[in-house]
Structures are given as structure tokens and as C-alpha cells.
PDB file of C-alpha atoms in Angstrom:
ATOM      1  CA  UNK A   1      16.529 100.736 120.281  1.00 50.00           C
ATOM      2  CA  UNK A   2      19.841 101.660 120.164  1.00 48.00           C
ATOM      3  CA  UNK A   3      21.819  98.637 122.018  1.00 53.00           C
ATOM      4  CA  UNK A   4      19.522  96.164 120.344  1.00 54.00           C
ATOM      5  CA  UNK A   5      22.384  95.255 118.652  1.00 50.00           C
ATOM      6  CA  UNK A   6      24.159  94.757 122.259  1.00 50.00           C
ATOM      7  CA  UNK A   7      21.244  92.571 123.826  1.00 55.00           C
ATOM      8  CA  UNK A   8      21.472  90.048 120.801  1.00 59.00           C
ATOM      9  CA  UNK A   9      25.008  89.819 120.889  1.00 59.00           C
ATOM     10  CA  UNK A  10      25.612  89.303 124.845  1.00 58.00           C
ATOM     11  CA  UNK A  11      26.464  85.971 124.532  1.00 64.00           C
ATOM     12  CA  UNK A  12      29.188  86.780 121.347  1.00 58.00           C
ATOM     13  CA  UNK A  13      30.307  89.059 124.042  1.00 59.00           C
ATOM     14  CA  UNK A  14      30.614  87.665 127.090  1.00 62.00           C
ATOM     15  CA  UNK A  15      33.005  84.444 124.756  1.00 67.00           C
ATOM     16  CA  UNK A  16      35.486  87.583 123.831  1.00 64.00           C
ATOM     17  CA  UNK A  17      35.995  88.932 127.348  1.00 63.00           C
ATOM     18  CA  UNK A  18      36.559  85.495 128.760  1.00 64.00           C
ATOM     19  CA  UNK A  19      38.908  84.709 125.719  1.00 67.00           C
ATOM     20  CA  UNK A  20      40.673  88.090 126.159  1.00 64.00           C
ATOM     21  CA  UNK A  21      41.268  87.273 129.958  1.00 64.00           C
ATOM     22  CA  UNK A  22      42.557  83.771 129.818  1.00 66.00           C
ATOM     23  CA  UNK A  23      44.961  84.942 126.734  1.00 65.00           C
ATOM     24  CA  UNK A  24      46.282  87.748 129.490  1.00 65.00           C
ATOM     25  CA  UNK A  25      46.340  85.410 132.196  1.00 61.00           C
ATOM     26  CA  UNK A  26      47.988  83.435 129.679  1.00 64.00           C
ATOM     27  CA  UNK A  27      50.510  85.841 128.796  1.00 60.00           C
ATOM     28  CA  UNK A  28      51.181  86.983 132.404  1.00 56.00           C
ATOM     29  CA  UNK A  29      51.679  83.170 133.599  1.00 57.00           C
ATOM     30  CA  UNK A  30      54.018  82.947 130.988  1.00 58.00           C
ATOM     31  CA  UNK A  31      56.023  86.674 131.405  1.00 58.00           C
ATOM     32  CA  UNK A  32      56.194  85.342 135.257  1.00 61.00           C
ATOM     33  CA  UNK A  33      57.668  81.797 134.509  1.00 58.00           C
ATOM     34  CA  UNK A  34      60.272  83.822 132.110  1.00 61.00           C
ATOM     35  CA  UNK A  35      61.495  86.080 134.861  1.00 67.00           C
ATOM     36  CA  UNK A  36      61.458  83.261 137.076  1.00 72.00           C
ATOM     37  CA  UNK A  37      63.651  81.104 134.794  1.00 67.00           C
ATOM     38  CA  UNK A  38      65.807  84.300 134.202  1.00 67.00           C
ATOM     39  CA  UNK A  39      66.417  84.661 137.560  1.00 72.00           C
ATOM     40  CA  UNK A  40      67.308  81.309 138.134  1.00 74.00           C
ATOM     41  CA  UNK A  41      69.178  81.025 134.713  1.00 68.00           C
ATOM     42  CA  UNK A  42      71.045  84.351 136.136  1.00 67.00           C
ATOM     43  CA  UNK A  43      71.815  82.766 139.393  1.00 72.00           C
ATOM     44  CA  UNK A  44      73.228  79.566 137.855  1.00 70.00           C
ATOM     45  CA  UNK A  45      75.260  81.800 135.290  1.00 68.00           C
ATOM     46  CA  UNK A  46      76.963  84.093 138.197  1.00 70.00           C
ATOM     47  CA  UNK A  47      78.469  80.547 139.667  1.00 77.00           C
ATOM     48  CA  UNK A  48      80.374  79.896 136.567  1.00 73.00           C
ATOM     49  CA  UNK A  49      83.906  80.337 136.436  1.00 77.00           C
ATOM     50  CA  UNK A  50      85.914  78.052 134.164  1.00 85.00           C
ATOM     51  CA  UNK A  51      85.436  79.336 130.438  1.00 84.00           C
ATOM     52  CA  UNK A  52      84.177  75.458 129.374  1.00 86.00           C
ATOM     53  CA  UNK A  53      81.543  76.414 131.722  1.00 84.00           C
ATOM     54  CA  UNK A  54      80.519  79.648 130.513  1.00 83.00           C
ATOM     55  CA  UNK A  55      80.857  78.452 126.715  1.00 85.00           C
ATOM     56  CA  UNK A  56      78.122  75.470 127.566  1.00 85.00           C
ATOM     57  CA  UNK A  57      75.566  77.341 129.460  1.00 81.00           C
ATOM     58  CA  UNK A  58      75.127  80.386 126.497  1.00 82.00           C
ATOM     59  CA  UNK A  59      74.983  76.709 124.433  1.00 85.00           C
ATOM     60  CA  UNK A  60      72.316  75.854 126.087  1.00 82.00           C
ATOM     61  CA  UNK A  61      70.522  79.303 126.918  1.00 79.00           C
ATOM     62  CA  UNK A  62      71.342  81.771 124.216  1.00 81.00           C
ATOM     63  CA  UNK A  63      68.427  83.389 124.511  1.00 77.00           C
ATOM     64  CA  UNK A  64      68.984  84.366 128.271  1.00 76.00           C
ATOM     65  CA  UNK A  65      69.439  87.120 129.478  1.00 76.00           C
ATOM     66  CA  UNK A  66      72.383  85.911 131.615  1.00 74.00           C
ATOM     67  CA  UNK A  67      73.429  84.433 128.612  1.00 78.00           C
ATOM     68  CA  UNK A  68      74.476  88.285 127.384  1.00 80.00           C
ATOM     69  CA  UNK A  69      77.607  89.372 129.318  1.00 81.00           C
ATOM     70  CA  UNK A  70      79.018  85.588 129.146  1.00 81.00           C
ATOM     71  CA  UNK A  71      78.945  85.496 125.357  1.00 84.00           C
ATOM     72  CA  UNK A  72      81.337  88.678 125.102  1.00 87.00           C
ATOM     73  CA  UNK A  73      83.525  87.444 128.644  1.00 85.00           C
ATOM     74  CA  UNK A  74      83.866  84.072 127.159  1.00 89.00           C
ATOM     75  CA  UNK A  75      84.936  85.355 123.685  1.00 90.00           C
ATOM     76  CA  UNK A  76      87.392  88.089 125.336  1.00 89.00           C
ATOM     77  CA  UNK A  77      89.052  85.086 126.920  1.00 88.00           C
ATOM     78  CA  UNK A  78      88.938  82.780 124.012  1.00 92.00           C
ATOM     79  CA  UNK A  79      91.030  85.539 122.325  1.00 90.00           C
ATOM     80  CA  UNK A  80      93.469  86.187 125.430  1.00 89.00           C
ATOM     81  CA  UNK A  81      93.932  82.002 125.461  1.00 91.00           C
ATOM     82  CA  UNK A  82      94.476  82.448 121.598  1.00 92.00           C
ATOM     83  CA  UNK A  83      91.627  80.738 120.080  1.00 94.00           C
ATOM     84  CA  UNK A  84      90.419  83.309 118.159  1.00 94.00           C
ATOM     85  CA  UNK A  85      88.387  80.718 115.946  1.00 96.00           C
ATOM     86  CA  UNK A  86      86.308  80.056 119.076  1.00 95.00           C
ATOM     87  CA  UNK A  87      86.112  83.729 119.859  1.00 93.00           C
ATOM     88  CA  UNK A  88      84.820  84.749 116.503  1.00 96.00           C
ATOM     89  CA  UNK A  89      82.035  81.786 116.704  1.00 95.00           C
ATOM     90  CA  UNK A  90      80.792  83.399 120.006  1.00 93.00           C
ATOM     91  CA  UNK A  91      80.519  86.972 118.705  1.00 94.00           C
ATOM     92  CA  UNK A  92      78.838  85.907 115.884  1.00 96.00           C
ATOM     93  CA  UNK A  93      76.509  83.677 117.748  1.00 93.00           C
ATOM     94  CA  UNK A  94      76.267  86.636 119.997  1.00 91.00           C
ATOM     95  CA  UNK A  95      75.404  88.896 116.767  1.00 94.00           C
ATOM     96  CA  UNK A  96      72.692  86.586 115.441  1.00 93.00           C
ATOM     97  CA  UNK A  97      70.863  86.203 118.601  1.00 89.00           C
ATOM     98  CA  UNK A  98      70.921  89.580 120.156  1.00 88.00           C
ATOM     99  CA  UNK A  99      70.776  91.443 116.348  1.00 90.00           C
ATOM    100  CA  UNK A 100      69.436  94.790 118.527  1.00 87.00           C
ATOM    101  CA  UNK A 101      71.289  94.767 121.710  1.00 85.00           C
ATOM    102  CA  UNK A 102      73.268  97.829 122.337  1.00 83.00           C
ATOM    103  CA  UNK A 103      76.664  95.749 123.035  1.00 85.00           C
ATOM    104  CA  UNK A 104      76.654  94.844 118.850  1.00 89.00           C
ATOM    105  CA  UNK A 105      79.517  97.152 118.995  1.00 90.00           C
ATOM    106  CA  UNK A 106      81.303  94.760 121.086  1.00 89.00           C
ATOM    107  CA  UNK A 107      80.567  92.168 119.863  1.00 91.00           C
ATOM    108  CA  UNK A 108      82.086  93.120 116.517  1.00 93.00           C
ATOM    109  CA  UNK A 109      84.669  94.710 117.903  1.00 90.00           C
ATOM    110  CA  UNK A 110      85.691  91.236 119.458  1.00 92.00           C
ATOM    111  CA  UNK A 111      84.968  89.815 116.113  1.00 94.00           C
ATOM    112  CA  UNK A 112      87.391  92.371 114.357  1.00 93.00           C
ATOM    113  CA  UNK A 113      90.087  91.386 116.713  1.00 92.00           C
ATOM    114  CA  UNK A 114      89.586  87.588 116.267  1.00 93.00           C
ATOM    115  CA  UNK A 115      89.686  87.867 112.128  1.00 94.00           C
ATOM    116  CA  UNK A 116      92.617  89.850 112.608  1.00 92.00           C
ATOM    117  CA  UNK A 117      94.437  87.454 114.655  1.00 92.00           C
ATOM    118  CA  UNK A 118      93.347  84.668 112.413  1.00 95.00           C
ATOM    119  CA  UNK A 119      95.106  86.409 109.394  1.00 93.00           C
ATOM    120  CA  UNK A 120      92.101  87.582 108.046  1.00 95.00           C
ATOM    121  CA  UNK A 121      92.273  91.263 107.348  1.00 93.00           C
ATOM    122  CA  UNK A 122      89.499  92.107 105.110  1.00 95.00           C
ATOM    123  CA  UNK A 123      87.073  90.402 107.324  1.00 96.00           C
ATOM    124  CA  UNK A 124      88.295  92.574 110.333  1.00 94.00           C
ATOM    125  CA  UNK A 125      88.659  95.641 108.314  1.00 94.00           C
ATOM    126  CA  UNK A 126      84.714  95.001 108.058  1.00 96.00           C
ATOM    127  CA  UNK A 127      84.093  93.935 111.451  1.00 95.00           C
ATOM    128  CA  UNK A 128      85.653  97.384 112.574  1.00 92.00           C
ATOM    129  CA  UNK A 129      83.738  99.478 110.201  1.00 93.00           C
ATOM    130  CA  UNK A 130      80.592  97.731 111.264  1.00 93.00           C
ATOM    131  CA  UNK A 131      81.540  99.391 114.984  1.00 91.00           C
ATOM    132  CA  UNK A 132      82.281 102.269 113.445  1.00 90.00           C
ATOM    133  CA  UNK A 133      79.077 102.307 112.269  1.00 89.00           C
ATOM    134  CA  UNK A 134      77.172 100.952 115.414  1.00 88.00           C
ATOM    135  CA  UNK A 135      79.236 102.404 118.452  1.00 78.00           C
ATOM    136  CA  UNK A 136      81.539 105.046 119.045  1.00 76.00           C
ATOM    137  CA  UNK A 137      82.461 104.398 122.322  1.00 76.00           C
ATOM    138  CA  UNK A 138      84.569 101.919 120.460  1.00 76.00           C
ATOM    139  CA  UNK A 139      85.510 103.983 118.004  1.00 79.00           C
ATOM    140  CA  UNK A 140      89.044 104.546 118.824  1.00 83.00           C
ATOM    141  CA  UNK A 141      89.549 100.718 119.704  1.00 82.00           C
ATOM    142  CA  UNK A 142      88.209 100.357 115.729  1.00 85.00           C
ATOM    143  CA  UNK A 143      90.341 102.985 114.245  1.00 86.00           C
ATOM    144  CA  UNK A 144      93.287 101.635 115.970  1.00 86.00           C
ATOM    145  CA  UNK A 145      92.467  97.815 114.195  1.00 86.00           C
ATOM    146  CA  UNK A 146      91.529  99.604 110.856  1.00 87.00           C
ATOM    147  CA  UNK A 147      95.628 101.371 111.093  1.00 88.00           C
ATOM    148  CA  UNK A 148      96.823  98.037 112.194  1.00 84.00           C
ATOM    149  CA  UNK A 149      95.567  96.604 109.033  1.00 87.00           C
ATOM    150  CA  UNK A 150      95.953  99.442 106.611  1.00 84.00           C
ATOM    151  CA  UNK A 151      99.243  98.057 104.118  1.00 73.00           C
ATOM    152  CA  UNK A 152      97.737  94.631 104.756  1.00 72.00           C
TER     153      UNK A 152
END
């Protein structure tokens, strides 16, 4: 008497478990190709080695994983080359598409240094207080920008 709800509902039943095992077939087809492509994305990204290079694959894959380190390599050299306008666009674009990732810090460290070569103090006054605020590993690199731009 008690499972008579059960025995009239089998069929109900039986629709949910196969739904609930093609959505997790589903979502572990999927989770597979994404490692695969990561891999493969990661592969392609270790072969890169001019900076035009590097620039147009996290262009085309910001959302890779082996998109991360390039974003902050490519924007470290944009800033050693002396195009800090194209090194601020790819911490930024690094900020906005990795808004959790524990290299923020970097990111706006990098971003600090490329408002401050660009004659833009207040912006990299708060680019350095935002690692202040996020990292202090990079602390000292921050309070050294933040002195550099103190009577400015």
C-alpha cells in the first residue's frame, strides 16, 4: 500500500533516470572534449614564440587555459618593447576574463606599470592599490609604484 504511489509512477520514473543519464553523459562528453581541446590548445600555445603570435592566439582563445600565462608574458613584453597601450589592453582583457584567478594581482600590477608609463598616474595609483588589496606577494612591487607616483 505504501509504494502504490511508486507502481503508478514507474513510467514518470524510468523518463527521469534516462534524462538524468544522457544529461551526465552529456556533461561528461562535453568536460572530455574541453580537456581535449585544452590540451591541444596548450600544446599549440607552448610553440609560440614571437609576441604577434602569442597576442593572436589569447585573441582567439581567451577563455583557455593556455591562454592564462600568455596574457601576462605578452603584456610584460608589450611593456619592455614600450607599448604600454597594448600592455594595459591585455591586463585588462586578462582582468575581465579571469575576474577570480589568483594572478589578478599581476595582472594589475602590469596594469599599474603600463598607466604609469603612459603618464597616467591616478589610474596606476589605483591599479596598485587594487594589488594591494588582492596580493601581497606584490606588495612591495605596488608600494614601490605608489612612491614613484606620490608628488605626481
Amino acid at each position: 500500500r505504501g509504494h502504490d504511489w511508486f507502481r503508478g509512477n514507474t513510467k514518470w520514473i524510468a523518463i527521469i533516470i534516462v534524462v538524468a543519464l544522457v544529461s551526465t553523459l552529456t556533461l561528461h562528453y562535453r568536460q572530455r572534449s574541453t580537456e581535449e581541446n585544452d590540451r591541444r590548445l596548450l600544446a599549440d600555445a607552448s610553440k609560440l614564440e614571437k609576441l604577434d603570435e602569442k597576442v593572436a592566439f589569447v585573441r582567439r582563445n581567451p577563455q583557455a587555459s593556455s591562454a592564462v600565462p600568455l596574457y601576462l608574458s605578452a603584456a610584460r613584453e608589450y611593456l619592455e618593447g614600450g607599448k604600454a597601450e597594448e600592455a594595459l589592453g591585455l591586463a585588462d582583457d586578462f582582468i575581465k576574463h579571469y575576474p577570480e584567478h589568483l594572478l589578478q594581482g599581476l595582472a594589475h600590477l602590469l596594469k599599474g606599470y603600463a598607466h604609469e608609463e603612459l603618464s597616467q598616474p591616478k589610474q596606476a595609483v589605483e591599479a596598485y592599490k587594487k594589488v594591494l588589496e588582492l596580493e601581497p606577494l606584490y606588495a612591495t612591487l605596488a608600494e614601490e609604484g605608489l612612491s614613484r607616483l606620490k608628488d605626481r
